[in-house]
PDB file of C-alpha atoms in Angstrom:
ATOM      1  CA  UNK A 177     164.349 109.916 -31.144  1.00  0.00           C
ATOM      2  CA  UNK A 178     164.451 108.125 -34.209  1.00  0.00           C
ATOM      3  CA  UNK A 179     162.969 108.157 -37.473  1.00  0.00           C
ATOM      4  CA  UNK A 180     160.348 110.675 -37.984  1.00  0.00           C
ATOM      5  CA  UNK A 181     156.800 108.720 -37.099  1.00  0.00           C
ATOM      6  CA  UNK A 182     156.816 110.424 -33.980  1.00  0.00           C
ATOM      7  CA  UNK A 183     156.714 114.162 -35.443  1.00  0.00           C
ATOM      8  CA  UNK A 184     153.769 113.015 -37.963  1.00  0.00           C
ATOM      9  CA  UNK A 185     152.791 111.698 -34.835  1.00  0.00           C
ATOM     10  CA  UNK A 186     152.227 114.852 -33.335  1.00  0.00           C
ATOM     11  CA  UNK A 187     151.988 117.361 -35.771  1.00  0.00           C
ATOM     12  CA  UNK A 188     148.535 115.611 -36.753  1.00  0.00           C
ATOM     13  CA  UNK A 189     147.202 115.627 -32.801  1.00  0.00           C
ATOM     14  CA  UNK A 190     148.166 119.569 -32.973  1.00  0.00           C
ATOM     15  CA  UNK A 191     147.261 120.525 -36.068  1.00  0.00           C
ATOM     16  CA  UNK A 192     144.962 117.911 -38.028  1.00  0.00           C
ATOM     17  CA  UNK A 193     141.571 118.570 -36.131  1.00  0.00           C
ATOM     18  CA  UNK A 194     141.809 122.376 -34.724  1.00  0.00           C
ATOM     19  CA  UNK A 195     143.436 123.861 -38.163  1.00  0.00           C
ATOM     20  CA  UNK A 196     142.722 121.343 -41.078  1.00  0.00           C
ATOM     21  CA  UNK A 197     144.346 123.974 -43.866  1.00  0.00           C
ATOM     22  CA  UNK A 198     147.247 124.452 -41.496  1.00  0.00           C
ATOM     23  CA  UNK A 199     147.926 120.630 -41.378  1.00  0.00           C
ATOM     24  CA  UNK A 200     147.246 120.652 -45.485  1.00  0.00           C
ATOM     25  CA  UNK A 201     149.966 122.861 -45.583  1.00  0.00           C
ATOM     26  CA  UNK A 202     152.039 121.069 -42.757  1.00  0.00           C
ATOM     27  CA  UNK A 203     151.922 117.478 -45.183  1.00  0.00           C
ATOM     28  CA  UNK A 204     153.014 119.791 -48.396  1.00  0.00           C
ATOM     29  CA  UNK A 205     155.911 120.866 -46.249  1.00  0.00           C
ATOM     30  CA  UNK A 206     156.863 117.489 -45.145  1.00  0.00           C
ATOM     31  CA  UNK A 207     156.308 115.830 -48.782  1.00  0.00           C
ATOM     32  CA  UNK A 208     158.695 118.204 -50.535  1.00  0.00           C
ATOM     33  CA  UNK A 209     161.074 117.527 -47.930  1.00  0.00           C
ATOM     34  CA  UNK A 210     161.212 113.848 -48.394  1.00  0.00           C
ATOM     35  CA  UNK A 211     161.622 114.461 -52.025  1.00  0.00           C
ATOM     36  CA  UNK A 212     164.718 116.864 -50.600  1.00  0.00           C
ATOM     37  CA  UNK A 213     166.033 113.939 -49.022  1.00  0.00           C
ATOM     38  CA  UNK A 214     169.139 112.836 -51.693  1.00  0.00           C
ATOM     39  CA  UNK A 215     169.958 116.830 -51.430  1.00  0.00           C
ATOM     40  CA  UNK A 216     170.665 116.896 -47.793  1.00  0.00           C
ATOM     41  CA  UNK A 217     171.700 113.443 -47.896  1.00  0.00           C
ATOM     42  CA  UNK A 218     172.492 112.439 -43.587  1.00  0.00           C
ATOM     43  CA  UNK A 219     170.285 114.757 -43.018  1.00  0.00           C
ATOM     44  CA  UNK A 220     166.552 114.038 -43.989  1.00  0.00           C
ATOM     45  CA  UNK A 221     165.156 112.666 -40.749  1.00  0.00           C
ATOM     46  CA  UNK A 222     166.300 115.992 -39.415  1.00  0.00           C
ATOM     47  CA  UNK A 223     164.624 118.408 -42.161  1.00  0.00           C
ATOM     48  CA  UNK A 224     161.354 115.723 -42.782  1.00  0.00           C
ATOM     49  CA  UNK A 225     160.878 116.258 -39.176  1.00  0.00           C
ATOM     50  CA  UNK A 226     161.789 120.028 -39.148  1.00  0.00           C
ATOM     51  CA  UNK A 227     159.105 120.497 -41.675  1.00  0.00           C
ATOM     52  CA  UNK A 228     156.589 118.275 -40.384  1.00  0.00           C
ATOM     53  CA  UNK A 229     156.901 120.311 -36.969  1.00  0.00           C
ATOM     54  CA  UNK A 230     157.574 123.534 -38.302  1.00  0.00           C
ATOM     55  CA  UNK A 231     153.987 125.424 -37.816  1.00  0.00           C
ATOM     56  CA  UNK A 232     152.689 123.287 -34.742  1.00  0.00           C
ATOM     57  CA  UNK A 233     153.365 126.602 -32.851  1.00  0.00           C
ATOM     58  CA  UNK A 234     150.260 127.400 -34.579  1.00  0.00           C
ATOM     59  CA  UNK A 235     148.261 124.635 -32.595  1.00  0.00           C
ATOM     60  CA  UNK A 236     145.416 126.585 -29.660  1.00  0.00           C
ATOM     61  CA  UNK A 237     147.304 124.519 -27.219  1.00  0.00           C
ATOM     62  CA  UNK A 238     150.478 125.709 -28.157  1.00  0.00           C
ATOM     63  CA  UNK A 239     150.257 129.557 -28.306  1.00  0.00           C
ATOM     64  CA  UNK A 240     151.757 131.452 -25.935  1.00  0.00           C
ATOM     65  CA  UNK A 241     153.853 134.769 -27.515  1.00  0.00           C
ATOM     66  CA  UNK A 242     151.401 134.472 -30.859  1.00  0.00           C
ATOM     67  CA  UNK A 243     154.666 133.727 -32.959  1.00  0.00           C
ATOM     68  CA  UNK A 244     154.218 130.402 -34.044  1.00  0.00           C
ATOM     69  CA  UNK A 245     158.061 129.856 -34.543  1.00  0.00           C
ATOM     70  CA  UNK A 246     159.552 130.820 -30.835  1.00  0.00           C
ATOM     71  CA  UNK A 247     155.724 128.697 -29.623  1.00  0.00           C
ATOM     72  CA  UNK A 248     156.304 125.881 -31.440  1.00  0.00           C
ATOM     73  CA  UNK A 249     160.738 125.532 -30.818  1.00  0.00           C
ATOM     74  CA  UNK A 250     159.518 126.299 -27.315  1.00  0.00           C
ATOM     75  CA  UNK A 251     156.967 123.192 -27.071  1.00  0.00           C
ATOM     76  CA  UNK A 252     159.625 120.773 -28.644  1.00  0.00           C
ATOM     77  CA  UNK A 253     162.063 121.955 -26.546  1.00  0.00           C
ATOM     78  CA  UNK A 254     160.133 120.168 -23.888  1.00  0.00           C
ATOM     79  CA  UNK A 255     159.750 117.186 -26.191  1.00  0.00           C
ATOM     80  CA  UNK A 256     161.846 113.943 -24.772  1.00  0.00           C
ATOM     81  CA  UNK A 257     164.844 113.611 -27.207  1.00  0.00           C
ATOM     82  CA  UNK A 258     163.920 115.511 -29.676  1.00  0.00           C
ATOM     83  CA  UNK A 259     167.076 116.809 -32.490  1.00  0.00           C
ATOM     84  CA  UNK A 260     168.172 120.047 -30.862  1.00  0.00           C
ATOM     85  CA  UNK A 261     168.981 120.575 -35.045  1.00  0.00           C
ATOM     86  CA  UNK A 262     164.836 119.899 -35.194  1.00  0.00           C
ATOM     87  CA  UNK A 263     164.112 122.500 -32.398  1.00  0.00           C
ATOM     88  CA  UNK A 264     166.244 124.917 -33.895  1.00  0.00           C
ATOM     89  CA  UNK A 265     164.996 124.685 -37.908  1.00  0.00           C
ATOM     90  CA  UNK A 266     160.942 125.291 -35.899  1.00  0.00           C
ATOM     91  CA  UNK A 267     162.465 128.526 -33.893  1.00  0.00           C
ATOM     92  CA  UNK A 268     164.050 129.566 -37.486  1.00  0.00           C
ATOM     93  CA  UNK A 269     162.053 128.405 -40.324  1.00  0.00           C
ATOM     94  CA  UNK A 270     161.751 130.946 -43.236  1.00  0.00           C
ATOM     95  CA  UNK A 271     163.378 133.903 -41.990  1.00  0.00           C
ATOM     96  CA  UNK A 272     161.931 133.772 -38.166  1.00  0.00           C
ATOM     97  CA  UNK A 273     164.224 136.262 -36.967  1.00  0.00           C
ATOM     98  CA  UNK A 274     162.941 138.744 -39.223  1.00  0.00           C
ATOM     99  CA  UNK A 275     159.370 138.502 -38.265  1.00  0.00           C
ATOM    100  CA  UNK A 276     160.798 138.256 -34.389  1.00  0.00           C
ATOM    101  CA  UNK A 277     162.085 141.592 -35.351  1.00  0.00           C
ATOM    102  CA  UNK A 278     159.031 142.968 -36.287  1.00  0.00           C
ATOM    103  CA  UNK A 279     157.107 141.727 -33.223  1.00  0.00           C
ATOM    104  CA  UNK A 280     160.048 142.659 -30.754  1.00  0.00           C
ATOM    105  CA  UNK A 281     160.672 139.123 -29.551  1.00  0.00           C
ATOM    106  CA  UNK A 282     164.521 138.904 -31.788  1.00  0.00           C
ATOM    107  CA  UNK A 283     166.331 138.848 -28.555  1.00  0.00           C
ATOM    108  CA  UNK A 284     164.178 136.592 -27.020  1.00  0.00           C
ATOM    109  CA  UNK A 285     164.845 134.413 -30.108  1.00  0.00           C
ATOM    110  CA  UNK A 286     167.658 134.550 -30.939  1.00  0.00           C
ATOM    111  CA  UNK A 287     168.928 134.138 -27.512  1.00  0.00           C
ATOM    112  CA  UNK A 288     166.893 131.065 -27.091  1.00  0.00           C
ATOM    113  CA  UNK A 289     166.890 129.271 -29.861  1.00  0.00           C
ATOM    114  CA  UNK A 290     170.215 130.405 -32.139  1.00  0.00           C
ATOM    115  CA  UNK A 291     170.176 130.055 -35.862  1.00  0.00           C
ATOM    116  CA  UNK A 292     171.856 126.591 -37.086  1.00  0.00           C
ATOM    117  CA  UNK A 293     175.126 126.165 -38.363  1.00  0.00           C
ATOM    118  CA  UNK A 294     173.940 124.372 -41.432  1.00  0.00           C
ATOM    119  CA  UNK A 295     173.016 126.572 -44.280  1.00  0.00           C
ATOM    120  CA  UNK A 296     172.013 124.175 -46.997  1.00  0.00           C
ATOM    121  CA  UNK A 297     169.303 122.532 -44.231  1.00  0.00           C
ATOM    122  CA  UNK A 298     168.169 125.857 -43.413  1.00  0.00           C
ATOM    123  CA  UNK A 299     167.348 126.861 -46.983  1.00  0.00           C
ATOM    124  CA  UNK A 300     165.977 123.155 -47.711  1.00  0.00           C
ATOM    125  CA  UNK A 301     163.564 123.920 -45.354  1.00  0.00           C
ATOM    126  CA  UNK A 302     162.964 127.779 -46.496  1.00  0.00           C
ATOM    127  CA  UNK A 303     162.400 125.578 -49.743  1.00  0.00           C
ATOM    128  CA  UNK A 304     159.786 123.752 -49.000  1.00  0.00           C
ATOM    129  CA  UNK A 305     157.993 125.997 -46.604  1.00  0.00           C
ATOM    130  CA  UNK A 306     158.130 128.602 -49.016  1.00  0.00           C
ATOM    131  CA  UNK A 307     157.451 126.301 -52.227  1.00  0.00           C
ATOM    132  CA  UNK A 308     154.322 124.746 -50.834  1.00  0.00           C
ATOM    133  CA  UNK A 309     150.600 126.384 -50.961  1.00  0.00           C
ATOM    134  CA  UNK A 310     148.722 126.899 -47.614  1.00  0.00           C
ATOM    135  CA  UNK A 311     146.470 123.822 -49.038  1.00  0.00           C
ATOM    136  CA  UNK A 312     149.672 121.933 -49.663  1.00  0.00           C
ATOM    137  CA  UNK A 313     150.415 121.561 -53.428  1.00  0.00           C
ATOM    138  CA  UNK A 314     153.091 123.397 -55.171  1.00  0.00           C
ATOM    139  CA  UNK A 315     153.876 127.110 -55.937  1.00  0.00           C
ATOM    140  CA  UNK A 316     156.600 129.280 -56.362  1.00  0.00           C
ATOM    141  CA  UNK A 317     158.052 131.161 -53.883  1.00  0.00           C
ATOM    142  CA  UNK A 318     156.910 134.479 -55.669  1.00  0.00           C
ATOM    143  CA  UNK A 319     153.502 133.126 -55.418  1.00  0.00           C
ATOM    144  CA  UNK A 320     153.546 132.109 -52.193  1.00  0.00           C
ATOM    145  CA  UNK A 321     154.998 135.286 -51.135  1.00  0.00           C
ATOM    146  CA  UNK A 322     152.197 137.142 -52.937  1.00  0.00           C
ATOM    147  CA  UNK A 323     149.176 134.933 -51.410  1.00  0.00           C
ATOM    148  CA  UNK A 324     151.147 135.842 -47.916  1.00  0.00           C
ATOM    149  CA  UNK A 325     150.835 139.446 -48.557  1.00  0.00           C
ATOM    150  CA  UNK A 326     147.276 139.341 -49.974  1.00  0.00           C
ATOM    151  CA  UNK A 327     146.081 137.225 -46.877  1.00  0.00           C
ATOM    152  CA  UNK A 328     147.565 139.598 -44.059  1.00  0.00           C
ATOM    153  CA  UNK A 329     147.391 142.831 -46.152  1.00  0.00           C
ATOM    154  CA  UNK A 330     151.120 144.702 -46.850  1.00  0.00           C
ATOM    155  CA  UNK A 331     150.833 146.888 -43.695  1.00  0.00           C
ATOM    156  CA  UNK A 332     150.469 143.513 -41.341  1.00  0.00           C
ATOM    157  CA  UNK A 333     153.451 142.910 -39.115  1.00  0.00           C
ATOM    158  CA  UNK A 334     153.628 139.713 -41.546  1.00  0.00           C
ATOM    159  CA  UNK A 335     152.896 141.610 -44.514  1.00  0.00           C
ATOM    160  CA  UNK A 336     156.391 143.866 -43.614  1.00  0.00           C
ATOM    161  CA  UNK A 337     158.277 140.342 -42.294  1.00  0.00           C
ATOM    162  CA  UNK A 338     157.531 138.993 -45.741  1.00  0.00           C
ATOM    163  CA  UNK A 339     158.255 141.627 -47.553  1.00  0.00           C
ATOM    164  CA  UNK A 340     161.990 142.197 -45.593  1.00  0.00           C
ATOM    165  CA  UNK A 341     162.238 138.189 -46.253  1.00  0.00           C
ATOM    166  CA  UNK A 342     161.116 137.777 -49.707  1.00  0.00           C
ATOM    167  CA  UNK A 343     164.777 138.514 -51.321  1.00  0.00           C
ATOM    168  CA  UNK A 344     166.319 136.108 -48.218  1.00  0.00           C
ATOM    169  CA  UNK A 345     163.156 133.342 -49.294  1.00  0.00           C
ATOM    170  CA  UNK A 346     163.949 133.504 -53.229  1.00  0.00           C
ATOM    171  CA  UNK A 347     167.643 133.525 -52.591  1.00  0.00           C
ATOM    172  CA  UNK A 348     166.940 130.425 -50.284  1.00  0.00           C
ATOM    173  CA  UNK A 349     164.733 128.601 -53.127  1.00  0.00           C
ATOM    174  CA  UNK A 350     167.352 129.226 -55.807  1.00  0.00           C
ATOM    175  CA  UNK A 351     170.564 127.730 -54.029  1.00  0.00           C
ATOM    176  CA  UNK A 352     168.650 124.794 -52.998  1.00  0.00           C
ATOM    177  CA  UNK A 353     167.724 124.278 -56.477  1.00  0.00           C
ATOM    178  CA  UNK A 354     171.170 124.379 -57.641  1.00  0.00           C
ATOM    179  CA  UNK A 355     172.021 121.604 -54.934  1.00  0.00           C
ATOM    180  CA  UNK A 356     169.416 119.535 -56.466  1.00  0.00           C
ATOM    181  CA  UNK A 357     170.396 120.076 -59.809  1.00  0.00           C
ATOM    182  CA  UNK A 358     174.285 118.877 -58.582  1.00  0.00           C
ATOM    183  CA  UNK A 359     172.721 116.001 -57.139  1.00  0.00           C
ATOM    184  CA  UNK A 360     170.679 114.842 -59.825  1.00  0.00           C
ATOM    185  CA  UNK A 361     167.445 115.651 -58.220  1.00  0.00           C
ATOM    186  CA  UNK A 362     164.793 117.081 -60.142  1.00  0.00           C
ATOM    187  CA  UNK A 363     162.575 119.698 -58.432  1.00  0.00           C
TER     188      UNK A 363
END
């Protein structure tokens, strides 16, 4: 597929009615990914739609496993055409594996879905996942870690993903902003 139309497209029939903050979140993602765009440069169809898809595993339709990641890569995978890049960013957003870890689904993971070979579009979309409030505007990624551990409590399966993540997450944020900074792009 072309273009990205299509993963607004369905994103919004997932997401829009059944979890309005979700989908807040979900157009945050997808804005601060188009302003990505000049950092990635070939790449921003794949990241716009990356980000645009990445928490439709969140969608009642969609849940299977209850990891929104592997739910979501697993749905698109049955998408006509879609980017296997696209498929694989969903599976792996923000440290996936870790939480996969935690909920004893790495292997199944991992084996399905393996990381992508593409490290600045991987922390791109770390960035803006991890950047963007659950009601969509802007944060940092120490707040946003912090209202992640306050909403599922430190103990939480996500609460110990996110804390095991949250040196991977900053590290992310930081060498994407120094990619934006070489390209001219202000953050």
């Amino acid at each position: 597929m072309t273009g990205v139309g299509w993963a607004y497209e369905l994103a919004e029939s997932l997401l829009r009615e059944s979890l309005p903050r979700r989908w807040a979140h979900t157009e945050g993602v997808a804005a601060c990914a188009r302003w990505l765009a000049p950092v990635v440069e070939g790449r921003s169809e794949v990241l716009e739609a990356a980000a645009v898809l990445h928490d439709v595993g969140y969608a009642p339709a969609l849940v299977q496993t209850g990891f929104h990641p592997l739910d979501g890569a697993r749905h698109l995978r049955t998408v006509p055409a879609v980017d296997d890049r696209v498929v694989r960013l969903v599976a792996n957003h923000s440290f996936a594996l870790l939480e996969a870890e935690e909920r004893g689904l790495r292997a199944e993971l991992a084996g399905e879905f393996p990381l992508l070979d593409d490290p600045l579009l991987v922390d791109a979309l770390v960035y803006c996942d991890m950047t963007t409030t659950p009601e969509g505007g802007r944060t940092t990624s120490v707040a946003r870690v912090e209202e992640i551990l306050g909403r599922y409590g430190a103990d939480s399966v996500v609460g110990r993903f996110i804390r095991r993540a949250a040196p991977e997450i900053h590290g992310s944020v930081e060498r994407v902003r120094a990619a934006a900074d070489a390209a001219g792009v202000t953050l």
